[in-house]
């Protein structure tokens, strides 16, 4: 869906950028629906999840198509997705926000992690969630769910446009996840947003320092008073920002 390749430099920038800053930058461009609603980290990580989207689409299961024996099929899309998601990418699963059954469990997600994926996101459930949370790889879900995916979901399509938590996700989009959740960045905007948000993060660090020192918000955030812009430039030089 895109020829864009996430560079190491841009990936490194997003490792230090909050989803809140990304949401604001996207809002300025008229994009208001890029936050994946209803998903949280299985377990908090010290570093942001950053990677391009590799997608898996589930549809509602029909009983005659989803017996437990279907997993014997070597072409089962769920299993194939775990084995073909490229290293450094994020597997994103569309479960229609239905967490009554799992979209994957710890064995499959461990395999995904060992293959070098940058993360996994599902707007449905995970089974064996404790084991998934113990992995170094970031994982996001709606909630724990013990029933197998076959109970309610049929894995159907790999690497097609999907909805995840009401956000549109196209293969190759850039996902950034922190403790607040996950933002979806259209691939063609990824590099310019990384630069813009790096500056935003710097200014907000300055603002927070000023607020903790007793400064009022008006004129400081947003920075509409020139005196604050002058102080910010001095702060940047002093702090190497």
GROMACS .gro file of C-alpha atoms in nm:
model
  241
    1UNK     CA    1   0.000   0.000   0.000
    2UNK     CA    2   0.298   0.232   0.036
    3UNK     CA    3   0.656   0.257  -0.080
    4UNK     CA    4   0.755   0.435   0.242
    5UNK     CA    5   1.026   0.280   0.457
    6UNK     CA    6   1.064   0.392   0.817
    7UNK     CA    7   1.424   0.503   0.864
    8UNK     CA    8   1.630   0.434   1.174
    9UNK     CA    9   1.654   0.809   1.234
   10UNK     CA   10   1.276   0.861   1.227
   11UNK     CA   11   1.218   0.552   1.439
   12UNK     CA   12   1.460   0.688   1.700
   13UNK     CA   13   1.273   1.020   1.711
   14UNK     CA   14   0.938   0.850   1.769
   15UNK     CA   15   1.087   0.649   2.054
   16UNK     CA   16   1.095   0.979   2.247
   17UNK     CA   17   0.765   1.132   2.128
   18UNK     CA   18   0.435   1.098   2.314
   19UNK     CA   19   0.112   0.991   2.148
   20UNK     CA   20  -0.038   1.316   2.280
   21UNK     CA   21   0.205   1.524   2.074
   22UNK     CA   22   0.136   1.312   1.767
   23UNK     CA   23  -0.241   1.352   1.814
   24UNK     CA   24  -0.203   1.731   1.826
   25UNK     CA   25   0.018   1.739   1.516
   26UNK     CA   26  -0.231   1.525   1.324
   27UNK     CA   27  -0.521   1.740   1.444
   28UNK     CA   28  -0.348   2.047   1.296
   29UNK     CA   29  -0.361   1.865   0.962
   30UNK     CA   30  -0.731   1.785   0.996
   31UNK     CA   31  -0.681   1.422   1.101
   32UNK     CA   32  -0.893   1.353   1.409
   33UNK     CA   33  -0.944   0.977   1.410
   34UNK     CA   34  -0.593   0.831   1.426
   35UNK     CA   35  -0.597   0.715   1.789
   36UNK     CA   36  -0.685   0.346   1.831
   37UNK     CA   37  -0.975   0.358   2.074
   38UNK     CA   38  -1.012   0.112   2.359
   39UNK     CA   39  -0.666  -0.046   2.365
   40UNK     CA   40  -0.405  -0.027   2.640
   41UNK     CA   41  -0.065  -0.188   2.701
   42UNK     CA   42  -0.081  -0.546   2.821
   43UNK     CA   43   0.208  -0.436   3.043
   44UNK     CA   44   0.384  -0.096   3.050
   45UNK     CA   45   0.721  -0.078   2.876
   46UNK     CA   46   1.005   0.168   2.925
   47UNK     CA   47   1.028   0.248   2.554
   48UNK     CA   48   0.772   0.345   2.291
   49UNK     CA   49   0.650   0.095   2.038
   50UNK     CA   50   0.739   0.219   1.688
   51UNK     CA   51   0.695   0.036   1.359
   52UNK     CA   52   0.506   0.014   1.034
   53UNK     CA   53   0.171  -0.165   1.020
   54UNK     CA   54   0.131  -0.523   0.900
   55UNK     CA   55  -0.238  -0.605   0.924
   56UNK     CA   56  -0.467  -0.902   0.993
   57UNK     CA   57  -0.844  -0.877   0.947
   58UNK     CA   58  -1.093  -1.091   1.136
   59UNK     CA   59  -1.458  -1.128   1.040
   60UNK     CA   60  -1.734  -1.281   1.254
   61UNK     CA   61  -1.689  -1.657   1.275
   62UNK     CA   62  -1.937  -1.885   1.102
   63UNK     CA   63  -1.961  -2.216   1.282
   64UNK     CA   64  -1.928  -2.442   0.977
   65UNK     CA   65  -1.602  -2.273   0.876
   66UNK     CA   66  -1.423  -2.260   1.209
   67UNK     CA   67  -1.387  -2.599   1.377
   68UNK     CA   68  -1.079  -2.649   1.596
   69UNK     CA   69  -0.928  -2.861   1.316
   70UNK     CA   70  -0.890  -2.552   1.097
   71UNK     CA   71  -0.560  -2.480   1.274
   72UNK     CA   72  -0.413  -2.783   1.094
   73UNK     CA   73  -0.425  -2.582   0.773
   74UNK     CA   74  -0.072  -2.447   0.709
   75UNK     CA   75  -0.229  -2.152   0.526
   76UNK     CA   76  -0.444  -2.042   0.819
   77UNK     CA   77  -0.418  -1.658   0.801
   78UNK     CA   78  -0.361  -1.608   1.174
   79UNK     CA   79  -0.064  -1.844   1.175
   80UNK     CA   80   0.068  -1.708   0.844
   81UNK     CA   81   0.055  -1.353   0.980
   82UNK     CA   82   0.272  -1.452   1.275
   83UNK     CA   83   0.529  -1.600   1.038
   84UNK     CA   84   0.529  -1.323   0.775
   85UNK     CA   85   0.507  -0.997   0.971
   86UNK     CA   86   0.844  -0.837   0.887
   87UNK     CA   87   1.099  -0.773   1.163
   88UNK     CA   88   1.066  -0.419   1.294
   89UNK     CA   89   0.698  -0.396   1.195
   90UNK     CA   90   0.385  -0.401   1.413
   91UNK     CA   91   0.114  -0.664   1.365
   92UNK     CA   92  -0.223  -0.487   1.385
   93UNK     CA   93  -0.539  -0.694   1.420
   94UNK     CA   94  -0.894  -0.590   1.341
   95UNK     CA   95  -1.131  -0.778   1.572
   96UNK     CA   96  -1.421  -0.535   1.530
   97UNK     CA   97  -1.364  -0.423   1.893
   98UNK     CA   98  -1.501  -0.760   2.009
   99UNK     CA   99  -1.292  -0.886   2.301
  100UNK     CA  100  -1.523  -1.173   2.397
  101UNK     CA  101  -1.274  -1.408   2.228
  102UNK     CA  102  -0.898  -1.383   2.193
  103UNK     CA  103  -0.725  -1.277   1.874
  104UNK     CA  104  -0.401  -1.452   1.978
  105UNK     CA  105  -0.229  -1.602   2.280
  106UNK     CA  106   0.112  -1.608   2.439
  107UNK     CA  107   0.256  -1.887   2.219
  108UNK     CA  108   0.184  -1.705   1.893
  109UNK     CA  109   0.282  -1.364   2.029
  110UNK     CA  110   0.606  -1.507   2.168
  111UNK     CA  111   0.684  -1.642   1.821
  112UNK     CA  112   0.609  -1.298   1.676
  113UNK     CA  113   0.842  -1.134   1.929
  114UNK     CA  114   1.125  -1.379   1.863
  115UNK     CA  115   1.095  -1.308   1.491
  116UNK     CA  116   1.178  -0.945   1.568
  117UNK     CA  117   0.841  -0.770   1.543
  118UNK     CA  118   0.827  -0.421   1.694
  119UNK     CA  119   0.492  -0.486   1.859
  120UNK     CA  120   0.135  -0.614   1.831
  121UNK     CA  121  -0.197  -0.431   1.856
  122UNK     CA  122  -0.547  -0.581   1.872
  123UNK     CA  123  -0.879  -0.413   1.940
  124UNK     CA  124  -0.994  -0.752   2.071
  125UNK     CA  125  -0.866  -0.978   2.347
  126UNK     CA  126  -0.553  -1.181   2.416
  127UNK     CA  127  -0.544  -1.510   2.602
  128UNK     CA  128  -0.256  -1.593   2.837
  129UNK     CA  129  -0.213  -1.218   2.875
  130UNK     CA  130   0.029  -1.245   3.166
  131UNK     CA  131   0.280  -1.427   2.947
  132UNK     CA  132   0.241  -1.169   2.672
  133UNK     CA  133   0.300  -0.891   2.923
  134UNK     CA  134   0.629  -1.051   3.029
  135UNK     CA  135   0.772  -1.023   2.677
  136UNK     CA  136   1.006  -0.736   2.594
  137UNK     CA  137   0.799  -0.661   2.285
  138UNK     CA  138   0.515  -0.410   2.344
  139UNK     CA  139   0.161  -0.545   2.310
  140UNK     CA  140  -0.172  -0.361   2.317
  141UNK     CA  141  -0.520  -0.509   2.356
  142UNK     CA  142  -0.872  -0.439   2.479
  143UNK     CA  143  -0.865  -0.691   2.766
  144UNK     CA  144  -0.777  -1.050   2.859
  145UNK     CA  145  -0.998  -1.312   2.696
  146UNK     CA  146  -0.970  -1.688   2.743
  147UNK     CA  147  -1.187  -1.823   2.455
  148UNK     CA  148  -1.001  -1.917   2.137
  149UNK     CA  149  -1.039  -1.680   1.844
  150UNK     CA  150  -1.240  -1.945   1.656
  151UNK     CA  151  -1.525  -1.890   1.900
  152UNK     CA  152  -1.613  -1.553   1.744
  153UNK     CA  153  -1.350  -1.458   1.485
  154UNK     CA  154  -1.234  -1.589   1.151
  155UNK     CA  155  -0.892  -1.467   1.038
  156UNK     CA  156  -0.945  -1.381   0.673
  157UNK     CA  157  -0.715  -1.119   0.517
  158UNK     CA  158  -0.348  -1.031   0.560
  159UNK     CA  159  -0.199  -0.687   0.490
  160UNK     CA  160  -0.513  -0.511   0.372
  161UNK     CA  161  -0.663  -0.183   0.499
  162UNK     CA  162  -0.842  -0.242   0.828
  163UNK     CA  163  -1.016  -0.067   1.114
  164UNK     CA  164  -0.858  -0.108   1.456
  165UNK     CA  165  -1.035   0.059   1.745
  166UNK     CA  166  -1.225   0.273   1.491
  167UNK     CA  167  -0.900   0.408   1.342
  168UNK     CA  168  -0.820   0.339   0.976
  169UNK     CA  169  -0.495   0.147   0.938
  170UNK     CA  170  -0.328   0.100   0.600
  171UNK     CA  171  -0.037  -0.139   0.554
  172UNK     CA  172   0.284   0.058   0.597
  173UNK     CA  173   0.136   0.328   0.820
  174UNK     CA  174   0.355   0.412   1.120
  175UNK     CA  175   0.229   0.314   1.465
  176UNK     CA  176   0.356   0.472   1.784
  177UNK     CA  177   0.247   0.336   2.120
  178UNK     CA  178   0.313   0.460   2.473
  179UNK     CA  179   0.136   0.414   2.806
  180UNK     CA  180  -0.162   0.618   2.684
  181UNK     CA  181  -0.228   0.403   2.379
  182UNK     CA  182  -0.148   0.387   2.007
  183UNK     CA  183  -0.150   0.649   1.730
  184UNK     CA  184  -0.164   0.565   1.359
  185UNK     CA  185   0.042   0.799   1.138
  186UNK     CA  186  -0.017   0.799   0.762
  187UNK     CA  187   0.310   0.692   0.604
  188UNK     CA  188   0.350   1.003   0.389
  189UNK     CA  189   0.341   1.222   0.701
  190UNK     CA  190   0.570   1.015   0.922
  191UNK     CA  191   0.900   1.197   0.867
  192UNK     CA  192   0.767   1.553   0.890
  193UNK     CA  193   0.563   1.472   1.201
  194UNK     CA  194   0.867   1.323   1.371
  195UNK     CA  195   1.054   1.650   1.324
  196UNK     CA  196   0.761   1.867   1.428
  197UNK     CA  197   0.677   1.659   1.735
  198UNK     CA  198   1.038   1.657   1.851
  199UNK     CA  199   1.015   2.036   1.875
  200UNK     CA  200   0.677   2.012   2.049
  201UNK     CA  201   0.817   1.774   2.310
  202UNK     CA  202   1.104   2.012   2.377
  203UNK     CA  203   0.874   2.312   2.430
  204UNK     CA  204   0.638   2.113   2.653
  205UNK     CA  205   0.928   2.004   2.873
  206UNK     CA  206   1.014   2.373   2.911
  207UNK     CA  207   0.650   2.459   2.987
  208UNK     CA  208   0.620   2.189   3.252
  209UNK     CA  209   0.935   2.316   3.421
  210UNK     CA  210   0.792   2.668   3.424
  211UNK     CA  211   0.455   2.555   3.559
  212UNK     CA  212   0.622   2.362   3.839
  213UNK     CA  213   0.808   2.682   3.923
  214UNK     CA  214   0.477   2.866   3.960
  215UNK     CA  215   0.424   3.026   3.617
  216UNK     CA  216   0.070   3.087   3.491
  217UNK     CA  217  -0.048   2.907   3.176
  218UNK     CA  218  -0.182   3.205   2.979
  219UNK     CA  219   0.075   3.317   2.726
  220UNK     CA  220   0.298   3.022   2.812
  221UNK     CA  221   0.094   2.736   2.672
  222UNK     CA  222   0.045   2.797   2.389
  223UNK     CA  223   0.344   3.026   2.369
  224UNK     CA  224   0.183   3.354   2.265
  225UNK     CA  225   0.398   3.589   2.475
  226UNK     CA  226   0.734   3.678   2.328
  227UNK     CA  227   0.898   3.678   2.670
  228UNK     CA  228   0.833   3.304   2.698
  229UNK     CA  229   0.971   3.238   2.352
  230UNK     CA  230   1.288   3.424   2.451
  231UNK     CA  231   1.317   3.226   2.774
  232UNK     CA  232   1.254   2.905   2.584
  233UNK     CA  233   1.542   2.974   2.343
  234UNK     CA  234   1.772   3.036   2.639
  235UNK     CA  235   1.646   2.716   2.803
  236UNK     CA  236   1.710   2.519   2.483
  237UNK     CA  237   2.070   2.633   2.466
  238UNK     CA  238   2.129   2.561   2.832
  239UNK     CA  239   1.978   2.213   2.803
  240UNK     CA  240   2.105   2.114   2.461
  241UNK     CA  241   1.749   2.089   2.322
   0.00000   0.00000   0.00000
